Short mmCIF file of C-alpha atoms and ligand atoms in Angstrom, two decimals:
data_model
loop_
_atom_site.label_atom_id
_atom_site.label_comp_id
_atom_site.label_asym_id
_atom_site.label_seq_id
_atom_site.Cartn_x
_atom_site.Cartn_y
_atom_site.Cartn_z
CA UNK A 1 18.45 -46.94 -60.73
CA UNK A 2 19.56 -49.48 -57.83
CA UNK A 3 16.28 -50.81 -56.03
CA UNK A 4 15.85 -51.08 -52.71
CA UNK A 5 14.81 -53.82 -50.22
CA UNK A 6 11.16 -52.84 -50.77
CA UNK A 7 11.63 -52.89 -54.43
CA UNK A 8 11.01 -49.35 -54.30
CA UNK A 9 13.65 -46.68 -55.44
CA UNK A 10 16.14 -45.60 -53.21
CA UNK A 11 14.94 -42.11 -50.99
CA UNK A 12 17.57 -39.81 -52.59
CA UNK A 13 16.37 -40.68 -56.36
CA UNK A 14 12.29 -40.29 -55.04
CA UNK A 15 13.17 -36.90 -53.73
CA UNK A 16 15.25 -35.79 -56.91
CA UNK A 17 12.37 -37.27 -59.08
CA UNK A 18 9.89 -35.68 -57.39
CA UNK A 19 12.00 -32.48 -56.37
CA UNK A 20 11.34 -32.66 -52.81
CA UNK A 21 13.68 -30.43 -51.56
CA UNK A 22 13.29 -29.73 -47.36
CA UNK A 23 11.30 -26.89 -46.32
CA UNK A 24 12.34 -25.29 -43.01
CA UNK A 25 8.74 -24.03 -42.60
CA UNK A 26 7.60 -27.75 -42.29
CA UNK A 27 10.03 -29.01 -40.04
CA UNK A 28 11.07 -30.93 -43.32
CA UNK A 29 14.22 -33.39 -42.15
CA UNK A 30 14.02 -36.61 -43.95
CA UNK A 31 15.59 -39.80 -42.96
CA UNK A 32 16.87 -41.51 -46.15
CA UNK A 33 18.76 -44.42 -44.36
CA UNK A 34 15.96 -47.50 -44.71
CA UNK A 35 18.17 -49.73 -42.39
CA UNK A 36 17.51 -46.79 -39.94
CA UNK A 37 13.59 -46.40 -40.32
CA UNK A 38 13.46 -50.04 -39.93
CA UNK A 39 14.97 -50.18 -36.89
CA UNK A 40 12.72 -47.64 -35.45
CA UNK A 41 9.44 -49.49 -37.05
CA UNK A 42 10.56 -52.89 -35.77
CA UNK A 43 11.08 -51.17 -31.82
CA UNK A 44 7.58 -49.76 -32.41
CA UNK A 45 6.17 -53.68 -31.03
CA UNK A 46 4.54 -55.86 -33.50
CA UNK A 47 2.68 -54.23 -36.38
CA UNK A 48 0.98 -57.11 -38.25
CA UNK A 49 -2.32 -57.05 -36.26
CA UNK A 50 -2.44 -53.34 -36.63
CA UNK A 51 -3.18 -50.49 -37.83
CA UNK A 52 -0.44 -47.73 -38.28
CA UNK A 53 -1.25 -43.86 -37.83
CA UNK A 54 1.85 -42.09 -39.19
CA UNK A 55 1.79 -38.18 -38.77
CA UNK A 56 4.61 -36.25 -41.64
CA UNK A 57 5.63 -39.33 -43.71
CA UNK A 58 7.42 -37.01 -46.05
CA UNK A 59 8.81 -38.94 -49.26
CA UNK A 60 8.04 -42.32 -47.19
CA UNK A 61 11.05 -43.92 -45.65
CA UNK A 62 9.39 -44.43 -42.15
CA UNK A 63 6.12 -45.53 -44.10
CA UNK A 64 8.15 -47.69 -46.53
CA UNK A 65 9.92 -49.54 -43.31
CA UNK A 66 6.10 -50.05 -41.31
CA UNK A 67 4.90 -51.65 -44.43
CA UNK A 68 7.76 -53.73 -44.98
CA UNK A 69 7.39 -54.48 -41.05
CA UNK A 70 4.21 -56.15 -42.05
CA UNK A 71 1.71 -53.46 -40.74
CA UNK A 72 -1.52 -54.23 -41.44
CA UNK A 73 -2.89 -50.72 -42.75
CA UNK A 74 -0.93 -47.30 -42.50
CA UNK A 75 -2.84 -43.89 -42.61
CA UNK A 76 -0.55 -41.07 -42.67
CA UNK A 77 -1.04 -37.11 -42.41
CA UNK A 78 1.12 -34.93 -44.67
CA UNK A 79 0.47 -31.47 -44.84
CA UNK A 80 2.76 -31.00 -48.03
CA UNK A 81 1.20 -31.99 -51.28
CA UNK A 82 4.60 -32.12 -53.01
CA UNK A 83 4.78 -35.23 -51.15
CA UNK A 84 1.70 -36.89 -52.68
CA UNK A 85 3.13 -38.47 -56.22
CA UNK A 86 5.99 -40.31 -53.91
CA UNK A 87 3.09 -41.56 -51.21
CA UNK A 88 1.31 -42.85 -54.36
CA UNK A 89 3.63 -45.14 -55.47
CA UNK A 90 4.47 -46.62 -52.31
CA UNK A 91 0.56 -47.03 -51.53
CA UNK A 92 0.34 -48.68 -55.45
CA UNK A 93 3.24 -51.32 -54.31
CA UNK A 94 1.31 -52.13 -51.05
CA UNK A 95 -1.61 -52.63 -52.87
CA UNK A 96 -4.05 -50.32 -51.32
CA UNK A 97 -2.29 -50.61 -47.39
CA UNK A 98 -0.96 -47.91 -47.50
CA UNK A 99 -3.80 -44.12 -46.85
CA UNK A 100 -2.81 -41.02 -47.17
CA UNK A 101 -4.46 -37.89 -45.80
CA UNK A 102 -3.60 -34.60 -47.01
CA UNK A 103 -3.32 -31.56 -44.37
CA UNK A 104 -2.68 -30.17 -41.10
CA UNK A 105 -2.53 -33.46 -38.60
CA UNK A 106 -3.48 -30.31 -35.98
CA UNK A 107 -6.97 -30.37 -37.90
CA UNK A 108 -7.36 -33.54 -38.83
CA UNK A 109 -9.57 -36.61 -37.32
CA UNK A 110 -7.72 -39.93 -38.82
CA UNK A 111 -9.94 -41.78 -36.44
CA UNK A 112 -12.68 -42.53 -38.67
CA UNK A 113 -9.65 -44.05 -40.92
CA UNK A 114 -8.34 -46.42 -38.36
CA UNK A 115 -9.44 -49.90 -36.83
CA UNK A 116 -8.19 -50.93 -33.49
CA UNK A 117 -5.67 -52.06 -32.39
CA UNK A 118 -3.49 -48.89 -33.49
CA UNK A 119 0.32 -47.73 -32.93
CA UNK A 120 1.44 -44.31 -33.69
CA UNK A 121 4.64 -44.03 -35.19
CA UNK A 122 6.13 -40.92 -36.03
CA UNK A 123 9.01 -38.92 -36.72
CA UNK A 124 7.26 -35.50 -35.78
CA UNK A 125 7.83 -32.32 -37.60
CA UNK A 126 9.29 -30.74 -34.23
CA UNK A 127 7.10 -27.33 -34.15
CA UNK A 128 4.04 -29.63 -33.57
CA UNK A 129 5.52 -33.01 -32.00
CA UNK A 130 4.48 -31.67 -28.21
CA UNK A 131 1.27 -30.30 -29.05
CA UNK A 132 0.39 -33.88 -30.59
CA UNK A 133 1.65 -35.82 -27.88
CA UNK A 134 0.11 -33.39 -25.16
CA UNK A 135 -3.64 -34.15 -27.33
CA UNK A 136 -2.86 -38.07 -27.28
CA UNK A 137 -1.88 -38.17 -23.48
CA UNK A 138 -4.32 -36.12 -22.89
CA UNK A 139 -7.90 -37.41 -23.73
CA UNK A 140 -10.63 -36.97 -20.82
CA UNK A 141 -11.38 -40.54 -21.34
CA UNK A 142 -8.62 -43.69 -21.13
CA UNK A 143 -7.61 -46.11 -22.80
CA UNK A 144 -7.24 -44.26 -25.89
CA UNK A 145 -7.84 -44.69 -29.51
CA UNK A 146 -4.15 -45.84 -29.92
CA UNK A 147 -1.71 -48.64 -28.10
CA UNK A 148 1.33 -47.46 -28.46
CA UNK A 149 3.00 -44.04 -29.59
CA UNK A 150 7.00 -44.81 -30.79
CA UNK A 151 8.02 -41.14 -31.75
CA UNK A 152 11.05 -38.68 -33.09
CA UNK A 153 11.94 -35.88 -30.62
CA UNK A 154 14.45 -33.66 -29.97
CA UNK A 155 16.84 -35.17 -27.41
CA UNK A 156 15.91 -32.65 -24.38
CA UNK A 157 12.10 -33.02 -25.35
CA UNK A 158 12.71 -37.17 -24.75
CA UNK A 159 14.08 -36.64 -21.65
CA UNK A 160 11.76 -34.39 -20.92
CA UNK A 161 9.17 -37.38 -21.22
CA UNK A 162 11.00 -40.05 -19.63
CA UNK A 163 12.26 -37.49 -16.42
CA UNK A 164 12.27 -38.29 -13.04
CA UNK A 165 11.32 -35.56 -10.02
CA UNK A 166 14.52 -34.07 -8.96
CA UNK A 167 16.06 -33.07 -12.20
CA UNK A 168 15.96 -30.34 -14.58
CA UNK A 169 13.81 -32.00 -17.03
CA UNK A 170 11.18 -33.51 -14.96
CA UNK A 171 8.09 -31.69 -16.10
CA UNK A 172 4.52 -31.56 -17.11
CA UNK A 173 5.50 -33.37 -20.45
CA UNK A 174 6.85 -36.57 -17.71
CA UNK A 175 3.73 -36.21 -15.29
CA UNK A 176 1.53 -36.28 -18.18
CA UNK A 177 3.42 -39.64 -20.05
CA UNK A 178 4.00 -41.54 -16.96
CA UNK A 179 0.57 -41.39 -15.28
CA UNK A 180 -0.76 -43.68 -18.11
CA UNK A 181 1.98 -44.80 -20.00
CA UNK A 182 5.10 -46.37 -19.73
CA UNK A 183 8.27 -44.47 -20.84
CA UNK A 184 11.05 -45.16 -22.63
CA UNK A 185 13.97 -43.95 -24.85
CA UNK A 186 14.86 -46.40 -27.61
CA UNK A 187 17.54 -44.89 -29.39
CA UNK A 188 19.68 -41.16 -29.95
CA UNK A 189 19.95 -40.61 -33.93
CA UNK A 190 22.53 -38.14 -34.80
CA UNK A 191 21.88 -34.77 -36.46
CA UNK A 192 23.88 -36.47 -39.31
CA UNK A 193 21.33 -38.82 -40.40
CA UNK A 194 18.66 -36.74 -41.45
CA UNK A 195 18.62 -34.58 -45.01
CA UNK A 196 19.12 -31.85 -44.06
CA UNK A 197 20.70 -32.09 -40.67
CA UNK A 198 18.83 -30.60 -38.12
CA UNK A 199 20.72 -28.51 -35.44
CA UNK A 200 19.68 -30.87 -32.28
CA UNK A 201 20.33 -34.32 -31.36
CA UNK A 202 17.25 -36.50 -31.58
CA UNK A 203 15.62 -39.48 -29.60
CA UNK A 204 13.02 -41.79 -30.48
CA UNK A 205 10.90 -42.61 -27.70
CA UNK A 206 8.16 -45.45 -26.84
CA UNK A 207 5.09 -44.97 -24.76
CA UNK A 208 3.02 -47.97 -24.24
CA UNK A 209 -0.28 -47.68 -22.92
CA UNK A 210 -1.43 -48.52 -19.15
CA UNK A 211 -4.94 -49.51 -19.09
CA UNK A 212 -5.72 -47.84 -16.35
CA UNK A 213 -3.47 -44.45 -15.44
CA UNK A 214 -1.53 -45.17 -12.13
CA UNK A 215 -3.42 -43.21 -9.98
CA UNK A 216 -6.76 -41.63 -9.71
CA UNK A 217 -6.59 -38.09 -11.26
CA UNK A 218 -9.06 -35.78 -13.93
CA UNK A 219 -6.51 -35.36 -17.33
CA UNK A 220 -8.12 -31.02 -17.42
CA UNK A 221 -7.46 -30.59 -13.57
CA UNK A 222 -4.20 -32.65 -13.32
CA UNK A 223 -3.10 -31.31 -17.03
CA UNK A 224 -3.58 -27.30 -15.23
CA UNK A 225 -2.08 -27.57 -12.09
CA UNK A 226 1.23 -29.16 -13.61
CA UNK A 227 1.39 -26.57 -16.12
CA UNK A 228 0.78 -23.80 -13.25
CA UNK A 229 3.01 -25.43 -11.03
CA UNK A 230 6.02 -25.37 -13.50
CA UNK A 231 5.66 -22.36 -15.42
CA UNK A 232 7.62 -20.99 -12.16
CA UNK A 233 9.37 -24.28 -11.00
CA UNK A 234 11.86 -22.26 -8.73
CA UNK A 235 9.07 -21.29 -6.96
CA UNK A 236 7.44 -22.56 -3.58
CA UNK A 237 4.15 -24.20 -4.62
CA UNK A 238 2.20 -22.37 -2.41
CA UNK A 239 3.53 -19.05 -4.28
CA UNK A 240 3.40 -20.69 -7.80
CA UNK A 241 -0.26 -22.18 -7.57
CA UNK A 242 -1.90 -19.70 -5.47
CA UNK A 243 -5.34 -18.66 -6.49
CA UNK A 244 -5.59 -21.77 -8.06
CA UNK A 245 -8.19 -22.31 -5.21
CA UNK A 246 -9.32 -20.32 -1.86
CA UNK A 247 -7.10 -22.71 0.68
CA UNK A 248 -4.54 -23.83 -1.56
CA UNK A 249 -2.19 -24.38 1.77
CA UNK A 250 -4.76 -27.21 3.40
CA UNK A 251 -5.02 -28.79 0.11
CA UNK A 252 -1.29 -29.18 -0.42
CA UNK A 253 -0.73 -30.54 2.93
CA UNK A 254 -3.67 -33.23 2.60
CA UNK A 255 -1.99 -34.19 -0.53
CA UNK A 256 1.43 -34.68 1.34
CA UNK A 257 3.10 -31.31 0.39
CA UNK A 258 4.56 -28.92 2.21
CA UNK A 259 3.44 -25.46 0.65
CA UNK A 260 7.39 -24.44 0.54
CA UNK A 261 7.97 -27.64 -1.86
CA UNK A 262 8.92 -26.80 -4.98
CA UNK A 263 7.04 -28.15 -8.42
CA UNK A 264 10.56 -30.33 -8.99
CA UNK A 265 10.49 -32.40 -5.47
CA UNK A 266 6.98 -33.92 -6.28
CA UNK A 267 6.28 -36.97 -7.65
CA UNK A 268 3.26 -38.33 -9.63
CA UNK A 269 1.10 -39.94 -6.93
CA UNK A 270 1.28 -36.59 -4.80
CA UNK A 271 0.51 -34.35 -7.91
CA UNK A 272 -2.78 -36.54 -8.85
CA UNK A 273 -3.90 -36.43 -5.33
CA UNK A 274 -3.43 -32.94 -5.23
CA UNK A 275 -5.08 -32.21 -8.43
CA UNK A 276 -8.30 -34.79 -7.07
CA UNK A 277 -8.47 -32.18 -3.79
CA UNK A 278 -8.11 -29.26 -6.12
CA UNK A 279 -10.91 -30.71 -8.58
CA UNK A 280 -13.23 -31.47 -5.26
N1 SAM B 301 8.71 -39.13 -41.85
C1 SAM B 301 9.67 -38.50 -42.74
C2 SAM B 301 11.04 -39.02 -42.44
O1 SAM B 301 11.22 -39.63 -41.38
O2 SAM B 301 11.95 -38.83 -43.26
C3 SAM B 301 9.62 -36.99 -42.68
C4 SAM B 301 9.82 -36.37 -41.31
S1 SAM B 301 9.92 -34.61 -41.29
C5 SAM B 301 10.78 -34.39 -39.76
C6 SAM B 301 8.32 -34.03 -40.83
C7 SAM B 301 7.19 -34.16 -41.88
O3 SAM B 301 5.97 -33.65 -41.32
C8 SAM B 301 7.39 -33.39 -43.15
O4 SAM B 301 7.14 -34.21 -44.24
C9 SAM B 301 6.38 -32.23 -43.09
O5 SAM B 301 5.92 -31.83 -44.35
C10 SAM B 301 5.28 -32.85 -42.27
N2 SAM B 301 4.47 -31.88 -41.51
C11 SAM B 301 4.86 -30.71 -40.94
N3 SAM B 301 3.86 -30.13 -40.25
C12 SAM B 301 2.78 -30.95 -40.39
C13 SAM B 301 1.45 -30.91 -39.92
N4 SAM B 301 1.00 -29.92 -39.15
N5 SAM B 301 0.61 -31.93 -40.26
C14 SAM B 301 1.04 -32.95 -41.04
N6 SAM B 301 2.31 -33.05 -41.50
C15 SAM B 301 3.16 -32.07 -41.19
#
């Protein structure tokens, strides 16, 4: 058996030993390339003086490459058990750095498990990568418990996060990331690269923290009326919000809105001061 740069067996011999073959239910697509899962842990900023939370590491290539980065701890979620035996041996070569929680990252709390400062780093089973990201954007309070989230998407979902108003994917996924992050797409990784394939394109993509969001807004209040306002984005706003509150036309004007505006035209600063006068 050829070894590794870790030292560790190659990723197609610790899925054949273990007999960890994909499951479509889990939004199982590994990436066995370590030159690959490097280059996504080494974009994720510098890992040394932290700790990593890794959501789906799978058989362990993006956990083998953190560690290797230097990472100071990594706690991972896995909801697939099968996995466990392969996450063993890679904790036993990092001498303890390495903790691995077993379950439903949906469910679980890691934070008890994690000293500041943390990075997420993720390649996201895709059935619950936006319901994660929406939770971690979305916290009443800011900052949050985490620096830096460098995560797998599908290509359209990446855009979606990184969109600007006046296009197609500008939505409450890019409202949400770029009031109090910034927003970027590192790299496009070809369906080609994972075991198996998936059918879609993906991006990784790297939000870094603001320490304060860029404008004044409630996360609840701005979090609703972006989702209301784009659930029908062909609509005029003052057709696809109403009854959101009483005088929804005064409201959108004081915020710099025409009521015939659609959801698409407005930009970040107008939707928080909208969703302050809606909150009020
Ligand atoms: N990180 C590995 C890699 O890059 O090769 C695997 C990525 S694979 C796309 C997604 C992983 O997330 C799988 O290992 C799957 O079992 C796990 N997973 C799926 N749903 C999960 C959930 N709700 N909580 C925790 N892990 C989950």
């Amino acid at each position: 058996m050829m070894a590794s740069i870790d030292g560790l067996p190659p990723l197609r011999d610790v899925i054949n030993t273990h007999e960890l073959f994909a499951k479509k239910a889990l939004g199982q697509n590994f990436l066995l390339d370590l030159n690959l899962t490097s280059k996504i842990a080494r974009q994720a900023g510098d890992l040394t003086k932290c700790d990593v939370l890794e959501v789906g590491p799978g058989p362990g290539g993006l956990t083998r490459a953190l560690l290797h980065e230097g990472a100071r701890r990594v706690v991972v979620i896995e909801q697939d058990e099968r996995c466990l035996p392969a996450l063993k041996e890679v904790a036993d070569h990092y001498n303890g750095a390495l903790e691995v929680l077993l379950g439903d990252a949906l469910k679980i709390d890691p934070m008890e498990h994690l000293t500041a400062p943390v990075r997420i780093v993720s390649n996201l089973p895709y059935n619950v990568g936006t319901e994660l990201l929406t939770r971690w954007l979305a916290p009443s309070e800011w900052p949050p418990f985490w620096q830096s989230l460098t995560l797998m998407f599908q290509k359209e979902v990446a855009q979606r996060i990184v969109a600007k108003p006046r296009t197609k994917a500008y939505g409450r996924l890019s409202i949400l990331a770029q009031w109090r992050c910034d927003a970027k797409i590192l790299m496009e990784i070809s369906p080609v690269a994972f075991t198996p394939p998936p059918k879609v394109t993906s991006s990784v993509v790297h939000l870094e923290r603001l320490e304060n969001p860029r404008f004044p807004a409630e996360a609840k209040t701005l979090s609703r009326v972006v989702a209301q306002a784009f659930n029908q984005r062909r609509k005029m706003l003052r057709a696809s919000l109403k009854g959101i509150v009483p005088d929804l036309e005064d409201r959108l004007i004081a915020a710099d809105i025409k009521p015939t505006q659609r959801a698409e035209e407005i930009d970040l600063e107008r939707f928080c001061k909208l969703s302050e006068l809606i909150r009020q």
